Amino acid sequence: MAAVTRTPLIAGNWKMNLDHLQSIAFVQKLSWTLSDARHDFGDVEVAVFPPFTDLRSVQTLVNGDDLPVRFGGQDVSAHDEGAYTGEISGAFLAALDCRYVIVGHSERRQYHGESDEDIAAKVSAAHRHGLVPVVCVGETAEDLEQHGPSAVPVAQLRVALGGARKGSEVVVAYEPVWAIGSGQAATSEQAQQVCQALRAVVAEVLGDEAAAATRILYGGSVKAANIAGFMREADIDGALVGGASLQLEEFASIARYQKHVGT
Ligand code: 13P
């Protein structure tokens, strides 16, 4: 595979936490903390995924103060407009300067019955509107027991990428369901094994060049104490952080993992 450098991405999925006022305070403090620590955002990209109702506030702050933090939505409708009560169009996210959108998070799959086909349609919607989908895949504890770690996420990604437009960027997030919110992260070796298999799926569906350029994140109980181990792996290009992304110092420390690689 061609040698390319992939800019690591440390992303915070806030889930249903922090209202629009809290989001402003958080993003402001996060930027100050990282800037004070001379964080190079070109070297390690930092993004947050606040609730929809926060996005306008975050956009106004980021654009107004020219902050280097990126942001995106936690979900997107497969439809562009119309009679879909409660859904959010990719056009609206793009109009708020979102760069990214999470699709297929396991909580959407589990609580909202989203299928791999639904997620493929959302990937397609994201690309129609110039958004980069962060496609989440991952196995449950039962899947792990029955099929091992790679089979289910590989199958999920193959279908989801069916919605991708060739030449448009995707980010993949491997999030084992059993590791989410459990305090029990995967080992970096196991995560690497699955991320390598996921990169092969990107190659199969979108080609070798896309596979070499695509960032694959690990998610599930990531914290400052374990991030460096994941980032040492060849096929892990960042993290999708849940709980720890709501703790300012902890999240800033995760973004600065290069300072504690080797510790
Ligand atoms: P935790 O970091 O809280 O385990 O959540 C991971 C996650 O679901 C991020 O999308």
PDB file of C-alpha atoms and ligand atoms in Angstrom:
ATOM      1  CA  MET A   1       0.000   0.000   0.000  1.00  0.00           C
ATOM      2  CA  ALA A   2       1.249   3.502  -0.847  1.00  0.00           C
ATOM      3  CA  ALA A   3       2.933   5.325   1.997  1.00  0.00           C
ATOM      4  CA  VAL A   4       0.827   8.311   3.024  1.00  0.00           C
ATOM      5  CA  THR A   5       0.665  10.256   6.231  1.00  0.00           C
ATOM      6  CA  ARG A   6      -2.705  10.268   7.875  1.00  0.00           C
ATOM      7  CA  THR A   7      -3.270  13.174  10.249  1.00  0.00           C
ATOM      8  CA  PRO A   8      -4.420  11.642  13.533  1.00  0.00           C
ATOM      9  CA  LEU A   9      -7.919  12.633  14.639  1.00  0.00           C
ATOM     10  CA  ILE A  10      -8.990  12.848  18.267  1.00  0.00           C
ATOM     11  CA  ALA A  11     -12.765  13.179  18.309  1.00  0.00           C
ATOM     12  CA  GLY A  12     -15.123  13.718  21.224  1.00  0.00           C
ATOM     13  CA  ASN A  13     -18.632  12.280  20.942  1.00  0.00           C
ATOM     14  CA  TRP A  14     -20.560  14.164  23.599  1.00  0.00           C
ATOM     15  CA  LYS A  15     -23.674  12.005  23.100  1.00  0.00           C
ATOM     16  CA  MET A  16     -26.649  13.643  24.916  1.00  0.00           C
ATOM     17  CA  ASN A  17     -24.569  15.845  27.214  1.00  0.00           C
ATOM     18  CA  LEU A  18     -23.926  19.629  27.472  1.00  0.00           C
ATOM     19  CA  ASP A  19     -26.496  22.192  26.333  1.00  0.00           C
ATOM     20  CA  HIS A  20     -25.664  25.079  24.002  1.00  0.00           C
ATOM     21  CA  LEU A  21     -24.406  27.344  26.791  1.00  0.00           C
ATOM     22  CA  GLN A  22     -22.246  24.608  28.271  1.00  0.00           C
ATOM     23  CA  SER A  23     -20.933  23.786  24.797  1.00  0.00           C
ATOM     24  CA  ILE A  24     -19.639  27.334  24.324  1.00  0.00           C
ATOM     25  CA  ALA A  25     -17.803  27.293  27.644  1.00  0.00           C
ATOM     26  CA  PHE A  26     -16.362  23.848  26.942  1.00  0.00           C
ATOM     27  CA  VAL A  27     -15.094  24.529  23.423  1.00  0.00           C
ATOM     28  CA  GLN A  28     -13.622  27.852  24.508  1.00  0.00           C
ATOM     29  CA  LYS A  29     -11.746  26.263  27.430  1.00  0.00           C
ATOM     30  CA  LEU A  30     -10.642  23.313  25.309  1.00  0.00           C
ATOM     31  CA  SER A  31      -9.116  25.633  22.716  1.00  0.00           C
ATOM     32  CA  TRP A  32      -7.379  27.715  25.379  1.00  0.00           C
ATOM     33  CA  THR A  33      -6.038  24.673  27.181  1.00  0.00           C
ATOM     34  CA  LEU A  34      -4.628  23.160  24.008  1.00  0.00           C
ATOM     35  CA  SER A  35      -3.296  26.455  22.687  1.00  0.00           C
ATOM     36  CA  ASP A  36      -1.612  27.167  26.050  1.00  0.00           C
ATOM     37  CA  ALA A  37       0.023  23.741  25.771  1.00  0.00           C
ATOM     38  CA  ARG A  38       1.153  24.712  22.231  1.00  0.00           C
ATOM     39  CA  HIS A  39      -0.849  21.918  20.688  1.00  0.00           C
ATOM     40  CA  ASP A  40      -0.279  21.723  16.934  1.00  0.00           C
ATOM     41  CA  PHE A  41      -3.761  21.146  15.482  1.00  0.00           C
ATOM     42  CA  GLY A  42      -2.207  20.462  12.084  1.00  0.00           C
ATOM     43  CA  ASP A  43      -0.323  17.600  13.654  1.00  0.00           C
ATOM     44  CA  VAL A  44      -3.224  16.085  15.614  1.00  0.00           C
ATOM     45  CA  GLU A  45      -6.688  17.204  14.584  1.00  0.00           C
ATOM     46  CA  VAL A  46      -9.276  17.721  17.321  1.00  0.00           C
ATOM     47  CA  ALA A  47     -13.032  17.546  16.720  1.00  0.00           C
ATOM     48  CA  VAL A  48     -16.124  17.612  18.914  1.00  0.00           C
ATOM     49  CA  PHE A  49     -19.569  16.182  18.230  1.00  0.00           C
ATOM     50  CA  PRO A  50     -22.101  18.131  20.307  1.00  0.00           C
ATOM     51  CA  PRO A  51     -25.887  17.640  20.290  1.00  0.00           C
ATOM     52  CA  PHE A  52     -27.684  19.262  17.326  1.00  0.00           C
ATOM     53  CA  THR A  53     -29.035  22.106  19.470  1.00  0.00           C
ATOM     54  CA  ASP A  54     -25.469  23.198  20.307  1.00  0.00           C
ATOM     55  CA  LEU A  55     -24.120  23.318  16.778  1.00  0.00           C
ATOM     56  CA  ARG A  56     -25.080  26.888  15.920  1.00  0.00           C
ATOM     57  CA  SER A  57     -23.458  28.134  19.129  1.00  0.00           C
ATOM     58  CA  VAL A  58     -20.293  26.131  18.492  1.00  0.00           C
ATOM     59  CA  GLN A  59     -20.154  27.366  14.898  1.00  0.00           C
ATOM     60  CA  THR A  60     -20.523  30.997  15.976  1.00  0.00           C
ATOM     61  CA  LEU A  61     -17.761  30.611  18.555  1.00  0.00           C
ATOM     62  CA  VAL A  62     -15.356  28.691  16.314  1.00  0.00           C
ATOM     63  CA  ASN A  63     -15.835  31.024  13.346  1.00  0.00           C
ATOM     64  CA  GLY A  64     -15.941  34.207  15.434  1.00  0.00           C
ATOM     65  CA  ASP A  65     -12.768  33.436  17.382  1.00  0.00           C
ATOM     66  CA  ASP A  66     -11.129  31.496  14.538  1.00  0.00           C
ATOM     67  CA  LEU A  67     -10.602  28.445  16.768  1.00  0.00           C
ATOM     68  CA  PRO A  68      -8.764  25.418  15.357  1.00  0.00           C
ATOM     69  CA  VAL A  69     -11.286  22.889  16.748  1.00  0.00           C
ATOM     70  CA  ARG A  70     -13.478  21.080  14.212  1.00  0.00           C
ATOM     71  CA  PHE A  71     -17.016  19.912  14.851  1.00  0.00           C
ATOM     72  CA  GLY A  72     -19.802  17.758  13.477  1.00  0.00           C
ATOM     73  CA  GLY A  73     -23.222  16.247  14.133  1.00  0.00           C
ATOM     74  CA  GLN A  74     -23.923  12.939  15.869  1.00  0.00           C
ATOM     75  CA  ASP A  75     -26.271  11.662  13.165  1.00  0.00           C
ATOM     76  CA  VAL A  76     -27.779  12.698   9.820  1.00  0.00           C
ATOM     77  CA  SER A  77     -30.995  11.877   7.994  1.00  0.00           C
ATOM     78  CA  ALA A  78     -30.783   9.721   4.885  1.00  0.00           C
ATOM     79  CA  HIS A  79     -33.223  12.248   3.348  1.00  0.00           C
ATOM     80  CA  ASP A  80     -32.411  15.776   2.225  1.00  0.00           C
ATOM     81  CA  GLU A  81     -35.711  17.451   3.181  1.00  0.00           C
ATOM     82  CA  GLY A  82     -39.405  16.823   3.681  1.00  0.00           C
ATOM     83  CA  ALA A  83     -41.876  15.161   6.046  1.00  0.00           C
ATOM     84  CA  TYR A  84     -39.418  13.439   8.409  1.00  0.00           C
ATOM     85  CA  THR A  85     -40.296  14.766  11.849  1.00  0.00           C
ATOM     86  CA  GLY A  86     -37.327  14.994  14.167  1.00  0.00           C
ATOM     87  CA  GLU A  87     -34.699  14.300  11.513  1.00  0.00           C
ATOM     88  CA  ILE A  88     -31.826  16.593  10.535  1.00  0.00           C
ATOM     89  CA  SER A  89     -30.720  17.071   6.927  1.00  0.00           C
ATOM     90  CA  GLY A  90     -27.084  16.961   5.915  1.00  0.00           C
ATOM     91  CA  ALA A  91     -27.778  20.263   4.150  1.00  0.00           C
ATOM     92  CA  PHE A  92     -28.471  21.856   7.542  1.00  0.00           C
ATOM     93  CA  LEU A  93     -25.265  20.456   9.023  1.00  0.00           C
ATOM     94  CA  ALA A  94     -23.262  21.685   6.045  1.00  0.00           C
ATOM     95  CA  ALA A  95     -24.850  25.143   6.436  1.00  0.00           C
ATOM     96  CA  LEU A  96     -23.506  25.196  10.018  1.00  0.00           C
ATOM     97  CA  ASP A  97     -19.964  24.464   8.757  1.00  0.00           C
ATOM     98  CA  CYS A  98     -19.905  20.947  10.162  1.00  0.00           C
ATOM     99  CA  ARG A  99     -17.010  19.055   8.681  1.00  0.00           C
ATOM    100  CA  TYR A 100     -17.970  15.648  10.013  1.00  0.00           C
ATOM    101  CA  VAL A 101     -21.008  13.618  10.943  1.00  0.00           C
ATOM    102  CA  ILE A 102     -21.122  10.400  12.951  1.00  0.00           C
ATOM    103  CA  VAL A 103     -23.196   7.648  11.332  1.00  0.00           C
ATOM    104  CA  GLY A 104     -24.077   4.199  12.628  1.00  0.00           C
ATOM    105  CA  HIS A 105     -23.063   4.678  16.240  1.00  0.00           C
ATOM    106  CA  SER A 106     -23.914   1.517  18.177  1.00  0.00           C
ATOM    107  CA  GLU A 107     -26.392   3.506  20.290  1.00  0.00           C
ATOM    108  CA  ARG A 108     -28.280   4.421  17.097  1.00  0.00           C
ATOM    109  CA  ARG A 109     -28.133   0.818  15.926  1.00  0.00           C
ATOM    110  CA  GLN A 110     -29.297  -0.493  19.299  1.00  0.00           C
ATOM    111  CA  TYR A 111     -31.918   2.059  20.411  1.00  0.00           C
ATOM    112  CA  HIS A 112     -33.163   3.238  17.022  1.00  0.00           C
ATOM    113  CA  GLY A 113     -32.956  -0.004  15.074  1.00  0.00           C
ATOM    114  CA  GLU A 114     -30.590   1.324  12.409  1.00  0.00           C
ATOM    115  CA  SER A 115     -29.524  -1.339   9.926  1.00  0.00           C
ATOM    116  CA  ASP A 116     -26.339  -1.458   7.878  1.00  0.00           C
ATOM    117  CA  GLU A 117     -28.443  -0.404   4.869  1.00  0.00           C
ATOM    118  CA  ASP A 118     -29.804   2.622   6.759  1.00  0.00           C
ATOM    119  CA  ILE A 119     -26.238   3.547   7.584  1.00  0.00           C
ATOM    120  CA  ALA A 120     -25.141   3.191   3.941  1.00  0.00           C
ATOM    121  CA  ALA A 121     -27.946   5.630   3.027  1.00  0.00           C
ATOM    122  CA  LYS A 122     -26.655   8.066   5.653  1.00  0.00           C
ATOM    123  CA  VAL A 123     -23.084   7.773   4.324  1.00  0.00           C
ATOM    124  CA  SER A 124     -24.489   8.643   0.918  1.00  0.00           C
ATOM    125  CA  ALA A 125     -26.400  11.635   2.369  1.00  0.00           C
ATOM    126  CA  ALA A 126     -23.249  12.881   4.110  1.00  0.00           C
ATOM    127  CA  HIS A 127     -21.291  12.773   0.856  1.00  0.00           C
ATOM    128  CA  ARG A 128     -24.099  14.516  -1.065  1.00  0.00           C
ATOM    129  CA  HIS A 129     -23.690  17.439   1.295  1.00  0.00           C
ATOM    130  CA  GLY A 130     -19.900  17.530   1.442  1.00  0.00           C
ATOM    131  CA  LEU A 131     -19.702  16.103   4.984  1.00  0.00           C
ATOM    132  CA  VAL A 132     -17.172  13.487   6.054  1.00  0.00           C
ATOM    133  CA  PRO A 133     -19.030  10.542   7.591  1.00  0.00           C
ATOM    134  CA  VAL A 134     -17.455   8.949  10.647  1.00  0.00           C
ATOM    135  CA  VAL A 135     -18.742   5.430  10.103  1.00  0.00           C
ATOM    136  CA  CYS A 136     -19.011   3.459  13.344  1.00  0.00           C
ATOM    137  CA  VAL A 137     -18.817  -0.324  13.428  1.00  0.00           C
ATOM    138  CA  GLY A 138     -18.238  -2.814  16.215  1.00  0.00           C
ATOM    139  CA  GLU A 139     -19.204  -6.159  17.667  1.00  0.00           C
ATOM    140  CA  THR A 140     -21.204  -6.928  20.799  1.00  0.00           C
ATOM    141  CA  ALA A 141     -19.928  -9.269  23.522  1.00  0.00           C
ATOM    142  CA  GLU A 142     -22.060 -12.062  22.011  1.00  0.00           C
ATOM    143  CA  ASP A 143     -20.673 -11.400  18.529  1.00  0.00           C
ATOM    144  CA  LEU A 144     -17.186 -11.545  19.985  1.00  0.00           C
ATOM    145  CA  GLU A 145     -17.875 -14.894  21.581  1.00  0.00           C
ATOM    146  CA  GLN A 146     -19.543 -16.372  18.490  1.00  0.00           C
ATOM    147  CA  HIS A 147     -17.569 -14.845  15.621  1.00  0.00           C
ATOM    148  CA  GLY A 148     -14.360 -13.393  17.057  1.00  0.00           C
ATOM    149  CA  PRO A 149     -13.531  -9.675  16.926  1.00  0.00           C
ATOM    150  CA  SER A 150     -13.340  -8.892  13.179  1.00  0.00           C
ATOM    151  CA  ALA A 151     -16.210 -10.674  11.413  1.00  0.00           C
ATOM    152  CA  VAL A 152     -19.107  -8.424  12.454  1.00  0.00           C
ATOM    153  CA  PRO A 153     -17.386  -5.025  12.070  1.00  0.00           C
ATOM    154  CA  VAL A 154     -15.969  -6.119   8.711  1.00  0.00           C
ATOM    155  CA  ALA A 155     -19.436  -7.106   7.467  1.00  0.00           C
ATOM    156  CA  GLN A 156     -20.975  -3.877   8.809  1.00  0.00           C
ATOM    157  CA  LEU A 157     -18.361  -1.712   7.092  1.00  0.00           C
ATOM    158  CA  ARG A 158     -18.683  -3.512   3.761  1.00  0.00           C
ATOM    159  CA  VAL A 159     -22.399  -2.628   3.608  1.00  0.00           C
ATOM    160  CA  ALA A 160     -22.036   0.901   5.021  1.00  0.00           C
ATOM    161  CA  LEU A 161     -19.340   1.849   2.489  1.00  0.00           C
ATOM    162  CA  GLY A 162     -21.705   0.838  -0.289  1.00  0.00           C
ATOM    163  CA  GLY A 163     -23.175   4.327   0.213  1.00  0.00           C
ATOM    164  CA  ALA A 164     -19.834   6.108  -0.132  1.00  0.00           C
ATOM    165  CA  ARG A 165     -18.978   8.223  -3.142  1.00  0.00           C
ATOM    166  CA  LYS A 166     -15.631   7.283  -4.656  1.00  0.00           C
ATOM    167  CA  GLY A 167     -13.067   9.996  -4.053  1.00  0.00           C
ATOM    168  CA  SER A 168     -14.953  11.441  -1.052  1.00  0.00           C
ATOM    169  CA  GLU A 169     -13.386  11.147   2.367  1.00  0.00           C
ATOM    170  CA  VAL A 170     -14.611   8.757   5.029  1.00  0.00           C
ATOM    171  CA  VAL A 171     -13.419   8.147   8.576  1.00  0.00           C
ATOM    172  CA  VAL A 172     -14.009   4.728  10.126  1.00  0.00           C
ATOM    173  CA  ALA A 173     -14.456   4.210  13.875  1.00  0.00           C
ATOM    174  CA  TYR A 174     -14.033   0.749  15.355  1.00  0.00           C
ATOM    175  CA  GLU A 175     -16.016   0.740  18.577  1.00  0.00           C
ATOM    176  CA  PRO A 176     -16.517  -2.656  20.197  1.00  0.00           C
ATOM    177  CA  VAL A 177     -19.918  -2.376  21.891  1.00  0.00           C
ATOM    178  CA  TRP A 178     -18.648  -4.186  24.977  1.00  0.00           C
ATOM    179  CA  ALA A 179     -15.917  -1.577  25.427  1.00  0.00           C
ATOM    180  CA  ILE A 180     -18.217   1.467  25.226  1.00  0.00           C
ATOM    181  CA  GLY A 181     -18.792   3.097  28.592  1.00  0.00           C
ATOM    182  CA  SER A 182     -17.587  -0.037  30.381  1.00  0.00           C
ATOM    183  CA  GLY A 183     -14.155   1.105  31.477  1.00  0.00           C
ATOM    184  CA  GLN A 184     -12.914  -2.041  29.727  1.00  0.00           C
ATOM    185  CA  ALA A 185     -11.095  -0.915  26.574  1.00  0.00           C
ATOM    186  CA  ALA A 186      -9.951  -3.419  23.964  1.00  0.00           C
ATOM    187  CA  THR A 187      -6.255  -4.207  24.061  1.00  0.00           C
ATOM    188  CA  SER A 188      -4.287  -2.244  21.501  1.00  0.00           C
ATOM    189  CA  GLU A 189      -3.272  -5.528  19.809  1.00  0.00           C
ATOM    190  CA  GLN A 190      -6.882  -6.602  19.358  1.00  0.00           C
ATOM    191  CA  ALA A 191      -7.952  -3.151  18.173  1.00  0.00           C
ATOM    192  CA  GLN A 192      -5.071  -3.137  15.684  1.00  0.00           C
ATOM    193  CA  GLN A 193      -6.084  -6.548  14.352  1.00  0.00           C
ATOM    194  CA  VAL A 194      -9.627  -5.344  13.660  1.00  0.00           C
ATOM    195  CA  CYS A 195      -8.535  -1.958  12.281  1.00  0.00           C
ATOM    196  CA  GLN A 196      -6.204  -3.723   9.863  1.00  0.00           C
ATOM    197  CA  ALA A 197      -9.122  -5.883   8.679  1.00  0.00           C
ATOM    198  CA  LEU A 198     -11.271  -2.744   8.318  1.00  0.00           C
ATOM    199  CA  ARG A 199      -8.596  -1.072   6.192  1.00  0.00           C
ATOM    200  CA  ALA A 200      -8.697  -4.086   3.902  1.00  0.00           C
ATOM    201  CA  VAL A 201     -12.463  -3.531   3.525  1.00  0.00           C
ATOM    202  CA  VAL A 202     -11.883   0.112   2.580  1.00  0.00           C
ATOM    203  CA  ALA A 203      -9.385  -1.123  -0.034  1.00  0.00           C
ATOM    204  CA  GLU A 204     -11.856  -3.681  -1.357  1.00  0.00           C
ATOM    205  CA  VAL A 205     -14.754  -1.196  -1.659  1.00  0.00           C
ATOM    206  CA  LEU A 206     -13.037   2.143  -2.358  1.00  0.00           C
ATOM    207  CA  GLY A 207      -9.591   1.136  -3.624  1.00  0.00           C
ATOM    208  CA  ASP A 208      -6.027   1.036  -2.302  1.00  0.00           C
ATOM    209  CA  GLU A 209      -5.461   4.773  -2.436  1.00  0.00           C
ATOM    210  CA  ALA A 210      -8.543   5.475  -0.339  1.00  0.00           C
ATOM    211  CA  ALA A 211      -7.536   2.752   2.102  1.00  0.00           C
ATOM    212  CA  ALA A 212      -4.103   4.283   2.578  1.00  0.00           C
ATOM    213  CA  ALA A 213      -5.608   7.733   3.165  1.00  0.00           C
ATOM    214  CA  THR A 214      -8.568   6.755   5.376  1.00  0.00           C
ATOM    215  CA  ARG A 215      -8.306   7.393   9.081  1.00  0.00           C
ATOM    216  CA  ILE A 216      -9.458   4.530  11.269  1.00  0.00           C
ATOM    217  CA  LEU A 217     -10.229   5.421  14.869  1.00  0.00           C
ATOM    218  CA  TYR A 218     -10.587   3.239  17.914  1.00  0.00           C
ATOM    219  CA  GLY A 219     -13.395   3.987  20.396  1.00  0.00           C
ATOM    220  CA  GLY A 220     -14.467   2.409  23.676  1.00  0.00           C
ATOM    221  CA  SER A 221     -13.245   3.514  27.130  1.00  0.00           C
ATOM    222  CA  VAL A 222     -10.390   5.597  25.711  1.00  0.00           C
ATOM    223  CA  LYS A 223      -8.681   7.771  28.314  1.00  0.00           C
ATOM    224  CA  ALA A 224      -5.390   9.611  28.730  1.00  0.00           C
ATOM    225  CA  ALA A 225      -3.858   6.541  30.370  1.00  0.00           C
ATOM    226  CA  ASN A 226      -4.456   4.191  27.405  1.00  0.00           C
ATOM    227  CA  ILE A 227      -4.449   6.403  24.283  1.00  0.00           C
ATOM    228  CA  ALA A 228      -0.720   6.176  23.628  1.00  0.00           C
ATOM    229  CA  GLY A 229      -0.873   2.383  23.327  1.00  0.00           C
ATOM    230  CA  PHE A 230      -3.564   2.606  20.653  1.00  0.00           C
ATOM    231  CA  MET A 231      -1.750   5.350  18.755  1.00  0.00           C
ATOM    232  CA  ARG A 232       1.397   3.230  18.489  1.00  0.00           C
ATOM    233  CA  GLU A 233      -0.485   0.729  16.298  1.00  0.00           C
ATOM    234  CA  ALA A 234      -0.001   0.950  12.537  1.00  0.00           C
ATOM    235  CA  ASP A 235      -3.679   0.994  11.554  1.00  0.00           C
ATOM    236  CA  ILE A 236      -5.080   3.152  14.368  1.00  0.00           C
ATOM    237  CA  ASP A 237      -5.181   6.817  13.401  1.00  0.00           C
ATOM    238  CA  GLY A 238      -7.036   8.351  16.310  1.00  0.00           C
ATOM    239  CA  ALA A 239      -9.844   7.865  18.773  1.00  0.00           C
ATOM    240  CA  LEU A 240     -13.560   8.448  19.141  1.00  0.00           C
ATOM    241  CA  VAL A 241     -13.917   9.329  22.797  1.00  0.00           C
ATOM    242  CA  GLY A 242     -17.191   9.295  24.748  1.00  0.00           C
ATOM    243  CA  GLY A 243     -17.158   9.812  28.532  1.00  0.00           C
ATOM    244  CA  ALA A 244     -13.603  11.170  28.710  1.00  0.00           C
ATOM    245  CA  SER A 245     -14.399  13.790  26.048  1.00  0.00           C
ATOM    246  CA  LEU A 246     -16.625  15.569  28.603  1.00  0.00           C
ATOM    247  CA  GLN A 247     -13.724  16.063  31.014  1.00  0.00           C
ATOM    248  CA  LEU A 248     -11.750  18.991  29.767  1.00  0.00           C
ATOM    249  CA  GLU A 249      -8.290  18.152  31.113  1.00  0.00           C
ATOM    250  CA  GLU A 250      -8.642  14.471  30.297  1.00  0.00           C
ATOM    251  CA  PHE A 251      -9.728  15.134  26.703  1.00  0.00           C
ATOM    252  CA  ALA A 252      -6.973  17.721  26.221  1.00  0.00           C
ATOM    253  CA  SER A 253      -4.503  15.168  27.527  1.00  0.00           C
ATOM    254  CA  ILE A 254      -5.799  12.541  25.087  1.00  0.00           C
ATOM    255  CA  ALA A 255      -5.313  15.021  22.223  1.00  0.00           C
ATOM    256  CA  ARG A 256      -1.739  15.555  23.469  1.00  0.00           C
ATOM    257  CA  TYR A 257      -0.975  11.822  23.521  1.00  0.00           C
ATOM    258  CA  GLN A 258       2.320  12.416  21.721  1.00  0.00           C
ATOM    259  CA  LYS A 259       3.589  13.961  24.939  1.00  0.00           C
ATOM    260  CA  HIS A 260       3.055  10.726  26.796  1.00  0.00           C
ATOM    261  CA  VAL A 261       3.885   8.124  24.167  1.00  0.00           C
ATOM    262  CA  GLY A 262       6.424   5.882  25.799  1.00  0.00           C
ATOM    263  CA  THR A 263       5.133   6.524  29.319  1.00  0.00           C
TER     264      THR A 263
HETATM  265  P1  13P B   1     -16.746   5.799  25.928  1.00  0.00           P
HETATM  266  O1  13P B   1     -15.468   6.508  25.598  1.00  0.00           O
HETATM  267  O2  13P B   1     -17.553   6.488  27.001  1.00  0.00           O
HETATM  268  O3  13P B   1     -16.535   4.347  26.174  1.00  0.00           O
HETATM  269  O4  13P B   1     -17.683   5.910  24.621  1.00  0.00           O
HETATM  270  C1  13P B   1     -17.168   5.571  23.391  1.00  0.00           C
HETATM  271  C2  13P B   1     -18.140   5.990  22.330  1.00  0.00           C
HETATM  272  O5  13P B   1     -19.224   5.453  22.206  1.00  0.00           O
HETATM  273  C3  13P B   1     -17.742   7.101  21.449  1.00  0.00           C
HETATM  274  O6  13P B   1     -18.582   7.194  20.340  1.00  0.00           O
END
